[in-house]
Amino acid sequence: MRMFYSINGIVFLFAQIYLPLNASEVVTDGQNINRARKVKPKDFNTVPIFDYQEIREDYKSAKMRYIFLDFDGVLGPKRPGSRDRQDKTVVRALRKLSANPNNKVWIITARYWEGLPDFIRNIPGIHLGEKVGTQIHVPKNEKIPKLPIFQEKKTLMKGKISKIFEELNLEGVEIEDEGNYHLEYKLKNSLPTEQANESAKDKLLRAMQVEDEKSQKNKEKDGFRNYDWHFYQKPGEDMCHVLLSHFDHFHKGTLMGAVLQTIKEKSLFAVSVGDTKEDEPMHELMQSNDKLSIQRKLVDVSTSDHIESEFS
């Protein structure tokens, strides 16, 4: 049995959990969603089926509920030009969930600080973890979760990348952002005329690849082998941006772990909802704590985006 929902399906589902409805009455796009698949991490095909009623009862009986949501592809479309289009059903569901004092609704996104649209940011009681959970906003009178700090690792990496910048003699290098698990720089991309056949990005990438190979060969505990890096350019500017992020900590599961560690309440309902590989650390953390996770996969059905939702 395979079930497909519209982009708002799962949000609508959770908005209904605490309403006086039977599971059979919860319908999205004309499809009954009273049953779901129980799955193992990274195995979304051969799975047994159980009643959705069990999830609803767990939710209703819990004294505290923690709901961790991705944004793009879960609460909003991924299509270019429509990512920030407001969906009243989504906003209404989030407002209702966040208004309940027993609920803690977190939106954890790869978008940077204040990258989410205002109609999401202004929802009373909402919790935000932007830049994969490293830039945190919580309602007034709530403490910000403390993320683990690995200053020694970051200092080591900062020294390595600074040495490369110096050796390449690149111009206009500035540190643009710095967090517990990432470093972000910007630099002038064009080189002098005598080097016009390549860019600063080309030189930097080549040098970083060499360092990565050294790190792998020497089996270094820390260094380039522990970091991922991304290059990007903004339209119309002659600047190269490079983001270095630590594999083990720069992901959405780090914030979720910090939040769950502060919970003393034993009667707890927790769920993660995501749709991409970036969300896997959230699901893995839920699995390890025997909690609910939902993997939503985009499926090509005619000309519109649909969602496959699977519970575990």
Short mmCIF file of C-alpha atoms in Angstrom, two decimals:
data_model
loop_
_atom_site.label_atom_id
_atom_site.label_comp_id
_atom_site.label_asym_id
_atom_site.label_seq_id
_atom_site.Cartn_x
_atom_site.Cartn_y
_atom_site.Cartn_z
CA MET A 1 0.00 0.00 0.00
CA ARG A 2 1.42 3.41 -0.96
CA MET A 3 -0.04 6.71 0.20
CA PHE A 4 0.44 10.10 -1.43
CA TYR A 5 -0.51 13.45 0.06
CA SER A 6 -0.41 17.08 -1.02
CA ILE A 7 2.30 19.42 0.28
CA ASN A 8 0.13 20.35 3.28
CA GLY A 9 -0.98 16.85 4.14
CA ILE A 10 1.24 16.08 7.09
CA VAL A 11 0.80 19.53 8.65
CA PHE A 12 -2.94 19.16 8.38
CA LEU A 13 -2.64 15.74 9.99
CA PHE A 14 -0.86 17.06 13.06
CA ALA A 15 -3.25 19.98 13.36
CA GLN A 16 -6.01 17.40 13.72
CA ILE A 17 -4.34 15.16 16.24
CA TYR A 18 -5.79 16.87 19.27
CA LEU A 19 -9.22 17.57 17.76
CA PRO A 20 -12.17 15.25 18.57
CA LEU A 21 -11.89 13.28 15.32
CA ASN A 22 -11.58 9.61 14.59
CA ALA A 23 -8.61 8.61 12.48
CA SER A 24 -10.93 7.57 9.68
CA GLU A 25 -12.25 11.12 9.51
CA VAL A 26 -8.85 12.69 8.81
CA VAL A 27 -8.77 13.15 5.03
CA THR A 28 -6.38 15.05 2.78
CA ASP A 29 -6.96 15.55 -0.94
CA GLY A 30 -9.74 12.98 -0.79
CA GLN A 31 -7.50 10.24 0.61
CA ASN A 32 -7.93 8.50 3.93
CA ILE A 33 -4.81 8.63 6.09
CA ASN A 34 -5.81 6.40 8.97
CA ARG A 35 -2.90 4.00 8.47
CA ALA A 36 0.81 4.50 8.04
CA ARG A 37 3.95 2.46 7.56
CA LYS A 38 6.31 1.60 10.35
CA VAL A 39 9.84 1.83 8.98
CA LYS A 40 13.46 1.36 9.84
CA PRO A 41 15.98 4.17 9.18
CA LYS A 42 16.83 4.44 5.47
CA ASP A 43 14.42 1.62 4.58
CA PHE A 44 11.15 2.98 3.27
CA ASN A 45 9.89 0.11 1.11
CA THR A 46 9.15 -3.22 2.83
CA VAL A 47 7.42 -2.18 6.04
CA PRO A 48 4.58 -3.44 8.26
CA ILE A 49 1.46 -1.33 8.76
CA PHE A 50 -0.09 -0.16 12.03
CA ASP A 51 -3.04 2.00 13.01
CA TYR A 52 -2.66 5.77 13.01
CA GLN A 53 -4.90 5.71 16.11
CA GLU A 54 -1.85 4.64 18.14
CA ILE A 55 0.01 7.83 17.17
CA ARG A 56 -3.00 9.97 18.01
CA GLU A 57 -3.36 8.37 21.46
CA ASP A 58 0.37 8.80 22.19
CA TYR A 59 0.05 12.47 21.31
CA LYS A 60 -3.06 13.04 23.42
CA SER A 61 -1.71 11.23 26.49
CA ALA A 62 1.68 12.98 26.55
CA LYS A 63 2.19 15.89 28.93
CA MET A 64 4.73 17.46 26.59
CA ARG A 65 5.01 17.24 22.79
CA TYR A 66 8.08 18.22 20.77
CA ILE A 67 7.52 18.64 17.03
CA PHE A 68 10.60 19.21 14.84
CA LEU A 69 9.86 20.31 11.27
CA ASP A 70 11.90 21.11 8.19
CA PHE A 71 10.56 24.07 6.16
CA ASP A 72 11.30 23.85 2.41
CA GLY A 73 9.54 20.82 1.00
CA VAL A 74 7.64 20.17 4.24
CA LEU A 75 5.89 23.40 5.23
CA GLY A 76 6.54 25.23 1.97
CA PRO A 77 7.14 24.29 -1.69
CA LYS A 78 10.63 23.97 -3.14
CA ARG A 79 9.69 25.33 -6.55
CA PRO A 80 11.72 28.43 -7.61
CA GLY A 81 9.80 31.66 -7.17
CA SER A 82 7.25 30.16 -4.79
CA ARG A 83 9.35 29.10 -1.79
CA ASP A 84 7.96 31.92 0.36
CA ARG A 85 4.40 31.77 -0.85
CA GLN A 86 2.11 31.86 2.16
CA ASP A 87 -0.15 28.88 2.67
CA LYS A 88 -2.98 29.71 5.06
CA THR A 89 -3.53 26.06 5.95
CA VAL A 90 0.09 25.68 7.04
CA VAL A 91 0.07 28.90 9.07
CA ARG A 92 -3.22 28.02 10.72
CA ALA A 93 -1.93 24.58 11.68
CA LEU A 94 1.32 25.97 13.10
CA ARG A 95 -0.51 28.66 15.07
CA LYS A 96 -2.83 26.08 16.56
CA LEU A 97 -0.01 23.74 17.49
CA SER A 98 2.16 26.53 18.96
CA ALA A 99 -0.73 27.99 20.97
CA ASN A 100 -0.96 24.81 23.03
CA PRO A 101 1.33 25.24 26.08
CA ASN A 102 2.08 21.51 26.03
CA ASN A 103 3.58 21.77 22.53
CA LYS A 104 7.06 22.90 21.54
CA VAL A 105 7.11 23.39 17.77
CA TRP A 106 10.56 23.75 16.20
CA ILE A 107 11.27 24.64 12.58
CA ILE A 108 14.84 23.63 11.77
CA THR A 109 16.02 24.82 8.37
CA ALA A 110 19.19 25.22 6.33
CA ARG A 111 18.16 28.82 5.63
CA TYR A 112 20.28 31.51 7.22
CA TRP A 113 19.30 33.88 10.04
CA GLU A 114 15.98 35.56 9.26
CA GLY A 115 15.80 33.55 6.05
CA LEU A 116 12.32 32.29 6.84
CA PRO A 117 9.34 34.40 5.73
CA ASP A 118 7.74 36.73 8.29
CA PHE A 119 4.44 34.84 8.29
CA ILE A 120 6.40 31.94 9.83
CA ARG A 121 8.74 33.97 12.04
CA ASN A 122 5.86 35.94 13.57
CA ILE A 123 3.85 32.93 14.74
CA PRO A 124 3.48 33.28 18.53
CA GLY A 125 5.30 30.55 20.44
CA ILE A 126 7.25 29.19 17.45
CA HIS A 127 10.85 27.99 17.91
CA LEU A 128 13.35 28.49 15.08
CA GLY A 129 16.67 26.83 14.32
CA GLU A 130 18.05 28.43 11.15
CA LYS A 131 21.33 27.54 9.46
CA VAL A 132 20.75 23.83 10.28
CA GLY A 133 19.95 24.69 13.88
CA THR A 134 22.98 26.84 14.75
CA GLN A 135 21.09 30.16 14.74
CA ILE A 136 18.38 29.85 17.35
CA HIS A 137 15.29 31.90 18.22
CA VAL A 138 12.93 30.97 21.05
CA PRO A 139 9.86 32.71 22.55
CA LYS A 140 10.37 35.23 25.35
CA ASN A 141 11.11 33.83 28.80
CA GLU A 142 12.49 30.60 27.35
CA LYS A 143 16.15 29.64 27.57
CA ILE A 144 18.07 29.06 24.36
CA PRO A 145 19.34 25.46 24.19
CA LYS A 146 23.09 25.25 24.65
CA LEU A 147 24.85 23.62 21.73
CA PRO A 148 28.03 21.67 22.49
CA ILE A 149 31.17 23.65 21.72
CA PHE A 150 34.28 22.18 20.12
CA GLN A 151 36.48 25.27 20.12
CA GLU A 152 39.74 23.37 19.74
CA LYS A 153 38.61 21.70 16.49
CA LYS A 154 37.36 24.97 15.05
CA THR A 155 40.54 26.84 16.00
CA LEU A 156 42.60 24.15 14.29
CA MET A 157 40.55 24.40 11.10
CA LYS A 158 40.63 28.19 11.17
CA GLY A 159 44.42 28.07 11.30
CA LYS A 160 44.60 25.66 8.36
CA ILE A 161 42.35 27.68 6.05
CA SER A 162 44.02 30.97 7.04
CA LYS A 163 47.40 29.50 6.06
CA ILE A 164 46.02 28.55 2.64
CA PHE A 165 44.64 32.06 2.07
CA GLU A 166 48.05 33.49 2.96
CA GLU A 167 50.00 31.10 0.72
CA LEU A 168 47.73 31.79 -2.27
CA ASN A 169 47.93 35.56 -1.68
CA LEU A 170 44.20 35.97 -2.37
CA GLU A 171 42.67 39.44 -2.15
CA GLY A 172 39.87 40.77 0.01
CA VAL A 173 39.49 37.74 2.26
CA GLU A 174 36.99 38.40 5.07
CA ILE A 175 35.36 36.12 7.58
CA GLU A 176 31.64 36.43 6.95
CA ASP A 177 30.20 34.17 9.61
CA GLU A 178 31.53 31.96 12.37
CA GLY A 179 29.67 29.42 14.50
CA ASN A 180 30.40 26.47 16.73
CA TYR A 181 30.78 24.10 13.77
CA HIS A 182 31.31 26.24 10.70
CA LEU A 183 33.44 28.99 9.18
CA GLU A 184 32.32 31.14 6.28
CA TYR A 185 34.57 33.43 4.25
CA LYS A 186 34.20 35.70 1.27
CA LEU A 187 36.95 36.85 -1.07
CA LYS A 188 37.41 38.57 -4.39
CA ASN A 189 36.93 35.97 -7.12
CA SER A 190 38.68 37.60 -10.08
CA LEU A 191 42.47 37.47 -10.22
CA PRO A 192 45.00 39.86 -11.80
CA THR A 193 45.22 39.93 -15.60
CA GLU A 194 48.20 37.56 -15.76
CA GLN A 195 46.08 34.89 -14.03
CA ALA A 196 42.84 35.66 -15.88
CA ASN A 197 42.48 32.07 -17.07
CA GLU A 198 41.40 30.96 -13.59
CA SER A 199 39.54 32.37 -10.60
CA ALA A 200 40.28 32.64 -6.90
CA LYS A 201 37.71 29.90 -6.39
CA ASP A 202 39.66 27.57 -8.73
CA LYS A 203 42.93 28.16 -6.88
CA LEU A 204 41.34 27.79 -3.46
CA LEU A 205 39.46 24.63 -4.38
CA ARG A 206 42.61 23.03 -5.77
CA ALA A 207 44.59 23.90 -2.63
CA MET A 208 41.85 22.57 -0.35
CA GLN A 209 41.68 19.31 -2.28
CA VAL A 210 45.43 18.87 -1.79
CA GLU A 211 45.04 19.47 1.96
CA ASP A 212 42.15 17.03 2.08
CA GLU A 213 44.25 14.32 0.42
CA LYS A 214 47.07 14.96 2.92
CA SER A 215 44.60 14.75 5.78
CA GLN A 216 43.22 11.44 4.52
CA LYS A 217 46.68 9.99 3.87
CA ASN A 218 47.98 10.96 7.32
CA LYS A 219 44.73 9.79 8.98
CA GLU A 220 44.45 13.04 10.89
CA LYS A 221 41.88 13.04 13.68
CA ASP A 222 40.94 16.62 12.84
CA GLY A 223 41.39 18.78 9.80
CA PHE A 224 40.07 18.81 6.28
CA ARG A 225 38.97 15.17 6.37
CA ASN A 226 36.37 16.14 9.01
CA TYR A 227 34.98 19.11 7.09
CA ASP A 228 32.72 19.64 4.13
CA TRP A 229 32.97 22.78 2.02
CA HIS A 230 30.66 24.60 -0.36
CA PHE A 231 31.40 27.44 -2.77
CA TYR A 232 28.77 29.83 -4.02
CA GLN A 233 28.47 33.23 -5.69
CA LYS A 234 25.66 35.75 -5.46
CA PRO A 235 24.34 37.12 -8.76
CA GLY A 236 26.08 40.25 -9.97
CA GLU A 237 28.98 40.30 -7.50
CA ASP A 238 32.63 39.44 -7.98
CA MET A 239 32.93 37.66 -4.64
CA CYS A 240 33.41 34.00 -3.88
CA HIS A 241 31.86 32.63 -0.70
CA VAL A 242 33.14 29.44 0.92
CA LEU A 243 31.44 27.64 3.81
CA LEU A 244 33.37 25.04 5.79
CA SER A 245 31.25 22.87 8.07
CA HIS A 246 32.09 20.00 10.39
CA PHE A 247 30.60 16.65 9.33
CA ASP A 248 29.89 15.45 12.87
CA HIS A 249 28.17 18.53 14.29
CA PHE A 250 26.92 20.92 11.57
CA HIS A 251 23.55 19.26 11.06
CA LYS A 252 19.98 19.44 12.34
CA GLY A 253 20.40 16.62 14.82
CA THR A 254 22.76 18.68 17.00
CA LEU A 255 20.07 21.19 18.01
CA MET A 256 17.49 18.43 18.48
CA GLY A 257 19.88 16.58 20.77
CA ALA A 258 20.49 19.73 22.81
CA VAL A 259 16.73 20.28 23.16
CA LEU A 260 15.92 16.69 24.15
CA GLN A 261 18.71 16.64 26.74
CA THR A 262 16.94 19.39 28.70
CA ILE A 263 13.65 17.46 28.96
CA LYS A 264 12.85 15.96 32.35
CA GLU A 265 9.24 15.06 31.59
CA LYS A 266 8.82 11.30 31.16
CA SER A 267 5.43 11.51 29.46
CA LEU A 268 6.81 12.79 26.17
CA PHE A 269 5.70 12.75 22.53
CA ALA A 270 8.36 13.73 19.99
CA VAL A 271 8.37 13.67 16.19
CA SER A 272 10.59 14.85 13.35
CA VAL A 273 9.31 15.64 9.85
CA GLY A 274 11.72 16.08 6.94
CA ASP A 275 12.10 15.40 3.24
CA THR A 276 15.80 15.48 2.31
CA LYS A 277 19.15 13.94 3.23
CA GLU A 278 19.83 17.00 5.40
CA ASP A 279 16.99 15.83 7.66
CA GLU A 280 18.41 12.33 8.24
CA PRO A 281 20.20 13.32 11.50
CA MET A 282 16.81 14.39 12.88
CA HIS A 283 15.27 11.02 12.01
CA GLU A 284 18.24 9.06 13.35
CA LEU A 285 18.00 10.90 16.67
CA MET A 286 14.28 10.16 16.90
CA GLN A 287 14.95 6.49 16.11
CA SER A 288 17.62 6.20 18.80
CA ASN A 289 15.17 7.65 21.35
CA ASP A 290 12.34 5.37 20.18
CA LYS A 291 10.32 8.35 18.93
CA LEU A 292 8.33 9.08 15.78
CA SER A 293 9.92 10.25 12.54
CA ILE A 294 8.31 11.02 9.20
CA GLN A 295 10.22 10.93 5.94
CA ARG A 296 8.40 12.74 3.18
CA LYS A 297 9.54 11.92 -0.35
CA LEU A 298 8.70 14.02 -3.38
CA VAL A 299 7.07 11.82 -6.00
CA ASP A 300 6.43 12.76 -9.61
CA VAL A 301 2.66 12.44 -10.00
CA SER A 302 1.42 14.15 -13.21
CA THR A 303 2.49 17.82 -13.08
CA SER A 304 2.26 18.54 -9.36
CA ASP A 305 4.42 17.77 -6.35
CA HIS A 306 3.05 15.07 -4.09
CA ILE A 307 4.34 13.58 -0.90
CA GLU A 308 4.83 10.06 0.32
CA SER A 309 4.60 10.08 4.12
CA GLU A 310 5.92 7.19 6.17
CA PHE A 311 5.86 6.86 9.93
CA SER A 312 8.36 5.09 12.11
#
